[in-house]
Short mmCIF file of C-alpha atoms in Angstrom, two decimals:
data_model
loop_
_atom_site.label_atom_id
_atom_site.label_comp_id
_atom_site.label_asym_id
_atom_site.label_seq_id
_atom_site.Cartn_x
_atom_site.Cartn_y
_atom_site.Cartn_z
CA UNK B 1 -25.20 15.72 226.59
CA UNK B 2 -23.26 14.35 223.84
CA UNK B 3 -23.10 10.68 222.16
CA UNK B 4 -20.99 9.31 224.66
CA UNK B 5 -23.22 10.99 227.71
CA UNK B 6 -20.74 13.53 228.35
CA UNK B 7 -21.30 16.80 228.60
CA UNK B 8 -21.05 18.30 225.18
CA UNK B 9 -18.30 21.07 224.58
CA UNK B 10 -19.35 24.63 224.79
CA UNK B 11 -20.03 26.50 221.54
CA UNK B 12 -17.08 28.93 220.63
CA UNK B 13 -16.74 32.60 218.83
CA UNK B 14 -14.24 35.31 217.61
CA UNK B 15 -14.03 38.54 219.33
CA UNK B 16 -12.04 41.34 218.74
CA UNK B 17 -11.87 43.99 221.36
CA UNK B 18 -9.68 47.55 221.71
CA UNK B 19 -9.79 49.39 224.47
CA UNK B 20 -7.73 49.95 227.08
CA UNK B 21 -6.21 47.74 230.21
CA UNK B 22 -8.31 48.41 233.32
CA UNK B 23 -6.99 45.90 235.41
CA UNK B 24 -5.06 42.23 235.43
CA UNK B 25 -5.36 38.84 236.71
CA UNK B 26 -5.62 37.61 233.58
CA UNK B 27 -6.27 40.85 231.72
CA UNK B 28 -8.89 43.18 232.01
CA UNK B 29 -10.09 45.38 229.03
CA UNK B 30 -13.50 47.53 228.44
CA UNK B 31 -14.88 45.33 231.80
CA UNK B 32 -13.99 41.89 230.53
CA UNK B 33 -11.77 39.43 232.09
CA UNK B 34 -9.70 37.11 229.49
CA UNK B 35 -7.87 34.38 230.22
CA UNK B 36 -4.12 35.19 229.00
CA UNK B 37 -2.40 31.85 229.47
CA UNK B 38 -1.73 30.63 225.95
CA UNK B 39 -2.22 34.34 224.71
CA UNK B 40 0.63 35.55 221.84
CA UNK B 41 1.62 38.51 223.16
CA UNK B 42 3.07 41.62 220.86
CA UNK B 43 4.30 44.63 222.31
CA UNK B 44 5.11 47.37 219.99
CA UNK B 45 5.36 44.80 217.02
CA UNK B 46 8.06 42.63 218.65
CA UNK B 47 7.59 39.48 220.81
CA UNK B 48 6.49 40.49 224.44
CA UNK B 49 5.09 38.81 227.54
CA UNK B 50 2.16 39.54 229.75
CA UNK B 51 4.55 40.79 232.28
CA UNK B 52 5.27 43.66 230.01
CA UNK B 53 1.53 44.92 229.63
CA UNK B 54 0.75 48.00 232.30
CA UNK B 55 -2.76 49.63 233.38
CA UNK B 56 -3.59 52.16 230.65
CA UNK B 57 -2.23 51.00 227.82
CA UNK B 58 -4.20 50.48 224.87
CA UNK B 59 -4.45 46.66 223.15
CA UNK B 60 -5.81 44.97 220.37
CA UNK B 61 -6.93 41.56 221.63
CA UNK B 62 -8.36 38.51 219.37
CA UNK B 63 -10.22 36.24 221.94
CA UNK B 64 -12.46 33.03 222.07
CA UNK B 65 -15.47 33.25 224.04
CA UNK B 66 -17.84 30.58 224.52
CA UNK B 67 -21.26 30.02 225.23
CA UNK B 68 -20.44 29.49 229.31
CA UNK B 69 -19.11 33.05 229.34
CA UNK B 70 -15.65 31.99 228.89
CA UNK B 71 -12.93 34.26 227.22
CA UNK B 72 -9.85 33.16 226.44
CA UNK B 73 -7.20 35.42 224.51
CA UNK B 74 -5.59 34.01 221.14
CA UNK B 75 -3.44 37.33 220.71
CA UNK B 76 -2.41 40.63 222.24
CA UNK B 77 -1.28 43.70 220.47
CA UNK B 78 0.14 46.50 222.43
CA UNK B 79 0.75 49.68 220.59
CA UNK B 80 1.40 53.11 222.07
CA UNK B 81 0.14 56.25 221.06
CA UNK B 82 2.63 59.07 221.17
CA UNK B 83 6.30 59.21 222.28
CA UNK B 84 8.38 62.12 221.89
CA UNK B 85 9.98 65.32 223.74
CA UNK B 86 7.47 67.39 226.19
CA UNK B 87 7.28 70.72 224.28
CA UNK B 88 4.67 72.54 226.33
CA UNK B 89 2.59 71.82 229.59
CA UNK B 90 -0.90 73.88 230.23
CA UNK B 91 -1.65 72.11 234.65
CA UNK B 92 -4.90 74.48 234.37
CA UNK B 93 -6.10 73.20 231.09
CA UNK B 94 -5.02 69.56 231.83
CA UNK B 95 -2.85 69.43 228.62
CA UNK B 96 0.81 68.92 227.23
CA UNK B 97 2.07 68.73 223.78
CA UNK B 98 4.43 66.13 222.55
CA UNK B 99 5.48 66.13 218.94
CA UNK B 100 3.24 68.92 218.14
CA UNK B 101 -0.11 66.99 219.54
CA UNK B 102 -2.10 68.35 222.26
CA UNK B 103 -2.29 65.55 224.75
CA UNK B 104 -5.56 65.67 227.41
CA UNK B 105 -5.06 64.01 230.53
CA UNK B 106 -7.86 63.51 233.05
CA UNK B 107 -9.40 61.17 235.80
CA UNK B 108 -8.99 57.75 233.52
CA UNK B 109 -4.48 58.65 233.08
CA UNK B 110 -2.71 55.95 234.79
CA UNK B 111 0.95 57.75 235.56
CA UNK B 112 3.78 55.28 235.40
CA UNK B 113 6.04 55.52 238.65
CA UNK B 114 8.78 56.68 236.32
CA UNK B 115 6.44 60.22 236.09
CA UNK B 116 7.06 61.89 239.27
CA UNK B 117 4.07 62.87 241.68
CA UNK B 118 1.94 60.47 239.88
CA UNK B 119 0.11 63.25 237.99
CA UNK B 120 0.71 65.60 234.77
CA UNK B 121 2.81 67.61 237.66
CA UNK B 122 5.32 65.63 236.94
CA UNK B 123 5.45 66.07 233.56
CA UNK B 124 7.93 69.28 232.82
CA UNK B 125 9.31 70.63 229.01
CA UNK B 126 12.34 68.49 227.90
CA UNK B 127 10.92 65.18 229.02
CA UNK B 128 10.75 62.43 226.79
CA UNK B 129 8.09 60.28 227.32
CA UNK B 130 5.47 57.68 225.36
CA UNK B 131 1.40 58.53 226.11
CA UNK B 132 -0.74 55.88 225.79
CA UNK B 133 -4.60 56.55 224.81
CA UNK B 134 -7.34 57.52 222.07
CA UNK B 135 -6.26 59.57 218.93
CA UNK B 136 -9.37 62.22 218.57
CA UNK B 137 -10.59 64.43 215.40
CA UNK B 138 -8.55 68.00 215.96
CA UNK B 139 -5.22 66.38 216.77
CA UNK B 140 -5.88 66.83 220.63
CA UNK B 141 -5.27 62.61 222.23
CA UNK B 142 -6.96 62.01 225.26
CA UNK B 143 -3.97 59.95 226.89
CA UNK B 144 -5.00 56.71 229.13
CA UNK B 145 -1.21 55.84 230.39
CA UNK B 146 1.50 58.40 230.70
CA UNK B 147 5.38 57.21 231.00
CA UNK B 148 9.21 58.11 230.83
CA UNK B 149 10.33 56.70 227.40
CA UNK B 150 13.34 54.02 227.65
CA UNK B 151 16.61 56.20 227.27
CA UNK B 152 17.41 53.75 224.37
CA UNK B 153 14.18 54.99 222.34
CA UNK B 154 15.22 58.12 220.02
CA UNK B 155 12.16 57.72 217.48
CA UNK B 156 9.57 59.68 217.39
CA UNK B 157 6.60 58.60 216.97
CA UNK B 158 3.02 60.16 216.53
CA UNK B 159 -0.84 58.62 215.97
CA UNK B 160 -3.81 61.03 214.08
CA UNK B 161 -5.62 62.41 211.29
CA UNK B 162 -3.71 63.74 208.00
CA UNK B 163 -5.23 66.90 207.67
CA UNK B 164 -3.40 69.08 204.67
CA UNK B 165 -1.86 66.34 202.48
CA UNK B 166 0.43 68.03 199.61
CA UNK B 167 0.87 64.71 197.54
CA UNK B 168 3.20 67.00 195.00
CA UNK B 169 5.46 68.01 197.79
CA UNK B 170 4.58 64.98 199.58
CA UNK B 171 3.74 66.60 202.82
CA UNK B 172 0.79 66.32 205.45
CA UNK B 173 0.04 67.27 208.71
CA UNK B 174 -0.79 65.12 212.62
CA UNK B 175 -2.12 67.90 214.72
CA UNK B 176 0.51 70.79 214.30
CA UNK B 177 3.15 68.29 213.58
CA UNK B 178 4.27 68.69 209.50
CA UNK B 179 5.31 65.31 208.20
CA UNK B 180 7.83 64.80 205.36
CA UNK B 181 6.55 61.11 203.56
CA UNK B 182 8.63 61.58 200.72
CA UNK B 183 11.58 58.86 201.39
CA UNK B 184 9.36 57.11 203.74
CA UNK B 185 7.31 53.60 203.65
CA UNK B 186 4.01 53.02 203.43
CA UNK B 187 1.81 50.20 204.57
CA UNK B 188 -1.52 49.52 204.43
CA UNK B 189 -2.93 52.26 202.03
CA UNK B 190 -3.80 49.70 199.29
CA UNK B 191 -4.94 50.93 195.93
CA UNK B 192 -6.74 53.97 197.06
CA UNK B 193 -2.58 55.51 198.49
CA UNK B 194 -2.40 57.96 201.20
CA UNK B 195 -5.90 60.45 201.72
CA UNK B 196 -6.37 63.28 204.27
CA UNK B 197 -8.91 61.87 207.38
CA UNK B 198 -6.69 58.31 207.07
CA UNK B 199 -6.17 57.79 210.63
CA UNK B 200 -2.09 56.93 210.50
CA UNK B 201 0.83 55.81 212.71
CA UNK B 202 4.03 57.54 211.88
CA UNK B 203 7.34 56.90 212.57
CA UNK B 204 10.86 59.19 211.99
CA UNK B 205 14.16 59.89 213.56
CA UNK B 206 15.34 63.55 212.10
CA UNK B 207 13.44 66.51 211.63
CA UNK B 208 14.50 68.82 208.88
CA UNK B 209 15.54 72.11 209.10
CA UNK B 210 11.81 73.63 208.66
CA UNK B 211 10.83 71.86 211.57
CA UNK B 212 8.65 69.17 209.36
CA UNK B 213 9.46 65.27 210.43
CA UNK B 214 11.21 63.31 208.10
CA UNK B 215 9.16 60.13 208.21
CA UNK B 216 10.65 56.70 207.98
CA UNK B 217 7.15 54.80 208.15
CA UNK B 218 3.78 55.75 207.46
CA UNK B 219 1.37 52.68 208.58
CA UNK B 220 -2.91 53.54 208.08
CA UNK B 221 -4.56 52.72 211.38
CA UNK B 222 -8.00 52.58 210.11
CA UNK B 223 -10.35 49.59 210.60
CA UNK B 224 -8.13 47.92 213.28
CA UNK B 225 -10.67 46.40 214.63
CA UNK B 226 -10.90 43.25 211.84
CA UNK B 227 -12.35 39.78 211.12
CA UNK B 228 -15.01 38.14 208.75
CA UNK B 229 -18.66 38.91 208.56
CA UNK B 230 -20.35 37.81 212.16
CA UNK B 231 -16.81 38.31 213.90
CA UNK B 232 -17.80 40.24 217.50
CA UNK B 233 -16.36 43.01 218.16
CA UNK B 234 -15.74 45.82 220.67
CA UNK B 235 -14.15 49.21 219.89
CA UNK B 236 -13.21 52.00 222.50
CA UNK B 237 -12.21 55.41 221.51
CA UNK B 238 -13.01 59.07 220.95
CA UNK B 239 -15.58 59.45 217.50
CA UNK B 240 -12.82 61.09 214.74
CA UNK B 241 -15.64 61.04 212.19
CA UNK B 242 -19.16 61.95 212.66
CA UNK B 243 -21.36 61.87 209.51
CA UNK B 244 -24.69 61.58 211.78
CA UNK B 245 -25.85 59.13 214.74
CA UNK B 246 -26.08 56.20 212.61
CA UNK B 247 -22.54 56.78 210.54
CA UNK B 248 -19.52 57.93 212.45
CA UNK B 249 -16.04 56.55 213.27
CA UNK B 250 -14.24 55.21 216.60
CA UNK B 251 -10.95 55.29 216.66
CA UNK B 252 -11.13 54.92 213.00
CA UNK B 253 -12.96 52.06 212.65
CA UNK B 254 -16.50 52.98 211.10
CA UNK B 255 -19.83 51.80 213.41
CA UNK B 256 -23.71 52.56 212.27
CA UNK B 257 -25.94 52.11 214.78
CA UNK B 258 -29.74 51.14 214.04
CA UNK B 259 -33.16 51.24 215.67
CA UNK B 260 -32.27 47.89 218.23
CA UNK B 261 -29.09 49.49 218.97
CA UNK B 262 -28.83 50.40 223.22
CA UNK B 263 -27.39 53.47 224.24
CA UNK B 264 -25.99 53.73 227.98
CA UNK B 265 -25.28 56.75 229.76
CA UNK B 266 -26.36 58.87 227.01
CA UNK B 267 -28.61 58.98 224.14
CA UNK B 268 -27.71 59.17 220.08
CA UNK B 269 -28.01 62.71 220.43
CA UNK B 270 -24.65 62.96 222.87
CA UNK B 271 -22.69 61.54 219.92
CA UNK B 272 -20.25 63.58 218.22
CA UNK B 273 -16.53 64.27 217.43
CA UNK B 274 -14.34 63.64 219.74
CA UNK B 275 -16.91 61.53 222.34
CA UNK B 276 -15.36 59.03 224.42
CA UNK B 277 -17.23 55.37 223.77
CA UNK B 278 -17.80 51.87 223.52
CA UNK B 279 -19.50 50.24 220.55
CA UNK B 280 -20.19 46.58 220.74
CA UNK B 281 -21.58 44.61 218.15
CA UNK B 282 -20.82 42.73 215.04
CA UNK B 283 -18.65 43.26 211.72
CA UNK B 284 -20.89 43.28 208.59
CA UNK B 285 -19.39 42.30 205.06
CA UNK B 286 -17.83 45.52 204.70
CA UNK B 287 -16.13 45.91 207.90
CA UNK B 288 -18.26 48.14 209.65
CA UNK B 289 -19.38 47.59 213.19
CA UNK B 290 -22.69 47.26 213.65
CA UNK B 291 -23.94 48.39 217.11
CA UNK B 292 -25.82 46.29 219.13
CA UNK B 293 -24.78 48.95 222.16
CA UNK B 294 -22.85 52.30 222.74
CA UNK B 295 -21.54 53.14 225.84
CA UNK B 296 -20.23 56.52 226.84
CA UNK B 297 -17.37 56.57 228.81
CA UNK B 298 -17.12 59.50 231.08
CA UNK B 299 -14.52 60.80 233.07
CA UNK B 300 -15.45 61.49 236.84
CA UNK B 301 -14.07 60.36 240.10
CA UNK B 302 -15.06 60.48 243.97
CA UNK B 303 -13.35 61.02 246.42
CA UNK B 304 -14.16 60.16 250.55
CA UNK B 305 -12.99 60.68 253.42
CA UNK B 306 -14.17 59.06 256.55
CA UNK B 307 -14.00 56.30 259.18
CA UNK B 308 -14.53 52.72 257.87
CA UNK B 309 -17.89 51.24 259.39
CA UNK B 310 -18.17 47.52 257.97
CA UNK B 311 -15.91 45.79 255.44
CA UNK B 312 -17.39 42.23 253.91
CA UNK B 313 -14.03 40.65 252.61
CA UNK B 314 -16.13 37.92 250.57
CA UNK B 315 -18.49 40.70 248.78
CA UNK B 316 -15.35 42.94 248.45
CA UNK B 317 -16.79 46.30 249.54
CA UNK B 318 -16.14 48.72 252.46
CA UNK B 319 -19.04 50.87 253.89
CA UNK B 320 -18.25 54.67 254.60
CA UNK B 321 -20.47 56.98 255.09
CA UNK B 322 -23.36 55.15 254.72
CA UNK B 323 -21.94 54.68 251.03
CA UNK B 324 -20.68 50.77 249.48
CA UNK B 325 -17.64 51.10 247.95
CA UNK B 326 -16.42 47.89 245.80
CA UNK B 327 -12.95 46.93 245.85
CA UNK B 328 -11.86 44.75 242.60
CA UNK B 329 -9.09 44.31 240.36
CA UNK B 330 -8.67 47.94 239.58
CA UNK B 331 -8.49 49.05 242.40
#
């Protein structure tokens, strides 16, 4: 207790988490529950509410969390992925390419109801529509959230690695998507400029008459995941950069792991490009993330059919089969 024999305050922290929204009631991301009600919410860099957050989509969040287990949200960034015209779709391979990126959906791709039959079957050549998800090493997304792009949206807009930078001609490539830079903007580079394996955002209107994207904004997306020495933090994302088990890259933002560091459902040796994972830990002075666990996220779902035989409405579960199946708020 405190001075005045109250109970003292709890003990508060930063932590910075990306991943993507698995569920609300408050808001749900990589299994954590925040409390949004004084959260600042952003929404593809313009004011938004929580009202305008879906399942799937990928956020930034800056949250307090206490020593009681309490998290509470400070700010919300919501940013999507992809959005442009449907140019192929491959149902047997479980891909479609937008904007010249090969987009991989699977058992984790929420479907907006605005994509008919809930599933990449109702996503047909000619459609324009924003993906959601994880930018990986080849220019091949693994998409999270799938969904008809507003009728008012004309820009294109793509999220990867510059592979084949021409600084002369001023030219690079985002998967097989060429990008014109040279009347466009660019943020965040600093000294160092624009390098090929930047992880970028870039946005354009017009494509020229080779086919290449004339760019309006070029933004670098690396080391999103921000804050001062000690800051927590939480990345999830496919690996675009893998030096060696103890030096790779999440979603751009650069983790080592060390001897303490905890590896579920897999060991160091599963790591490698384009790995779907979790790394939790702390920033050190330089930004990096260092590990205190790795989790690999892998895709798989269950499916049964068969009569009920107990629910318990308090634990949240239904038995079937033999088999508990908990209900929660992802369901």
């Amino acid at each position: 207790d405190d001075a005045t024999g109250g109970t003292p305050p709890p003990a508060s922290k930063t932590r910075v988490v990306t991943g993507s929204i698995s569920g609300f009631g408050s808001v749900i991301v990589n299994g954590v529950r925040y409390d949004t009600s004084a959260a600042d919410v952003r929404i593809e860099d313009r004011a938004g509410t929580m009202s305008g957050l879906k399942v799937g989509q990928v956020v930034r969040l800056e949250a307090e969390v206490d020593d009681r287990g309490g998290a509470r949200a400070r700010n919300i960034e919501q940013h999507r992925l992809l959005q442009g015209t449907v140019q192929s779709v491959d149902a047997t391979a479980g891909t479609f390419t937008v904007a010249g990126q090969v987009v991989r959906v699977d058992d984790d791709t929420s479907y907006d109801d605005s994509i008919g039959l809930g599933s990449l079957a109702g996503v047909a050549v000619g459609d324009r529509i924003e993906v959601h998800g994880f930018s990986g090493s080849s220019g091949q997304a693994r998409a999270t959230r799938v969904e008809r792009a507003d009728a008012s949206e004309l820009e294109v807009e793509v999220t990867g690695l510059v592979t084949a930078l021409d600084t002369v001609a001023r030219r690079f490539r985002v998967g097989d998507l060429l990008v014109d830079y040279s009347t466009a903007t660019l943020e965040d580079f600093g000294s160092a400029g624009l390098r090929a394996g930047d992880l970028v955002e870039v946005k354009g209107r017009a494509f020229l008459a080779d086919g290449a994207l004339r760019a309006e904004r070029v933004e670098k997306e690396d080391d999103d995941v921000s804050g001062s020495s000690g800051t927590e933090a939480e990345v999830e994302g496919l690996v675009t950069r893998f030096a060696s088990a103890t030096d790779f890259d999440v979603a751009g933002q650069r983790v080592a792991t060390t001897s303490s560091t905890v590896f579920t459902g897999g060991t160091s040796a599963d790591l490698g490009l384009d790995v779907k994972v979790e790394a939790e830990g702390t920033l050190d002075a330089g930004g990096v993330l260092v590990a205190a666990k790795i989790e690999f996220k892998r895709s798989g779902s269950v499916r049964i059919e068969a009569g009920v035989e107990a629910v318990d409405t308090v634990a949240g579960t239904v038995r079937v089969l033999g088999l508990t199946v908990l209900v929660n708020a992802s369901t």
